[in-house]
mmCIF file of C-alpha atoms in Angstrom:
data_model
loop_
_atom_site.group_PDB
_atom_site.id
_atom_site.type_symbol
_atom_site.label_atom_id
_atom_site.label_comp_id
_atom_site.label_asym_id
_atom_site.label_seq_id
_atom_site.Cartn_x
_atom_site.Cartn_y
_atom_site.Cartn_z
ATOM 1 C CA LYS A 1 58.400 156.892 21.765
ATOM 2 C CA SER A 2 60.095 153.709 20.677
ATOM 3 C CA LYS A 3 60.117 150.044 21.505
ATOM 4 C CA ASN A 4 63.916 150.215 21.333
ATOM 5 C CA PRO A 5 65.083 153.627 22.635
ATOM 6 C CA GLU A 6 68.806 152.896 22.278
ATOM 7 C CA ARG A 7 68.422 152.006 18.595
ATOM 8 C CA ARG A 8 66.187 155.035 17.997
ATOM 9 C CA CYS A 9 68.783 157.313 19.552
ATOM 10 C CA LYS A 10 71.460 155.939 17.234
ATOM 11 C CA GLU A 11 69.164 156.396 14.219
ATOM 12 C CA LEU A 12 68.500 160.009 15.177
ATOM 13 C CA SER A 13 72.222 160.686 15.559
ATOM 14 C CA LEU A 14 72.930 159.257 12.113
ATOM 15 C CA SER A 15 70.285 161.431 10.469
ATOM 16 C CA SER A 16 71.323 164.617 12.249
ATOM 17 C CA CYS A 17 74.369 166.810 12.577
ATOM 18 C CA GLU A 18 73.974 166.525 16.351
ATOM 19 C CA ASN A 19 75.036 163.705 18.631
ATOM 20 C CA HIS A 20 72.202 162.382 20.734
ATOM 21 C CA LYS A 21 72.497 160.767 24.118
ATOM 22 C CA LEU A 22 69.756 158.739 25.747
ATOM 23 C CA ILE A 23 69.477 159.959 29.339
ATOM 24 C CA HIS A 24 66.284 158.198 30.411
ATOM 25 C CA SER A 25 63.615 155.844 29.144
ATOM 26 C CA PHE A 26 60.618 154.131 30.688
ATOM 27 C CA TYR A 27 57.729 151.920 29.700
ATOM 28 C CA CYS A 28 54.208 153.323 29.668
ATOM 29 C CA LYS A 29 50.904 151.763 28.704
ATOM 30 C CA ASN A 30 49.823 154.541 26.351
ATOM 31 C CA PRO A 31 52.909 156.161 24.807
ATOM 32 C CA HIS A 32 50.970 158.223 22.263
ATOM 33 C CA SER A 33 48.949 160.084 24.900
ATOM 34 C CA GLN A 34 52.034 160.523 27.111
ATOM 35 C CA GLU A 35 54.025 161.968 24.229
ATOM 36 C CA GLN A 36 51.167 164.354 23.413
ATOM 37 C CA ARG A 37 50.989 165.380 27.084
ATOM 38 C CA LEU A 38 54.720 166.162 27.142
ATOM 39 C CA HIS A 39 54.524 168.096 23.868
ATOM 40 C CA GLU A 40 51.741 170.235 25.315
ATOM 41 C CA LEU A 41 53.524 170.705 28.625
ATOM 42 C CA PHE A 42 56.836 171.756 27.068
ATOM 43 C CA ASN A 43 55.473 173.556 24.011
ATOM 44 C CA ASN A 44 57.142 176.810 25.109
ATOM 45 C CA ASN A 45 60.498 175.004 25.194
ATOM 46 C CA LYS A 46 60.327 173.847 21.586
ATOM 47 C CA SER A 47 63.507 174.586 19.677
ATOM 48 C CA HIS A 48 62.896 172.920 16.311
ATOM 49 C CA SER A 49 60.209 170.520 15.090
ATOM 50 C CA GLU A 50 60.341 167.588 17.552
ATOM 51 C CA TRP A 51 63.193 169.005 19.629
ATOM 52 C CA PHE A 52 62.983 170.802 22.953
ATOM 53 C CA CYS A 53 65.398 172.810 25.098
ATOM 54 C CA LEU A 54 64.775 171.456 28.580
ATOM 55 C CA SER A 55 66.208 172.574 31.874
ATOM 56 C CA ASP A 56 67.564 170.166 34.471
ATOM 57 C CA LYS A 57 64.317 170.718 36.372
ATOM 58 C CA ASP A 58 62.282 169.700 33.290
ATOM 59 C CA VAL A 59 64.330 166.531 32.850
ATOM 60 C CA LYS A 60 63.925 165.690 36.533
ATOM 61 C CA TYR A 61 60.154 166.082 36.157
ATOM 62 C CA ILE A 62 60.093 163.729 33.152
ATOM 63 C CA ARG A 63 62.217 161.176 34.987
ATOM 64 C CA GLY A 64 59.692 161.273 37.832
ATOM 65 C CA LEU A 65 56.877 160.340 35.462
ATOM 66 C CA SER A 66 58.143 156.786 35.255
ATOM 67 C CA ASP A 67 57.102 156.381 38.911
ATOM 68 C CA GLU A 68 53.545 157.492 38.080
ATOM 69 C CA ILE A 69 52.929 155.424 34.955
#
């Protein structure tokens, strides 16, 4: 969650050995509860700390959330 996703992505890339690419962002009224919901939903896909290994299907699902919120 970030008010400026592009800047946050750059910050994450600078503090990591990985390059990060923003593939989707959307506004939601309650970002904290949405983030918690996604963490719970994809808990089995967790790779390290805040990072997840998501399939194309998972990403498509997340992209579809912006239509619901």
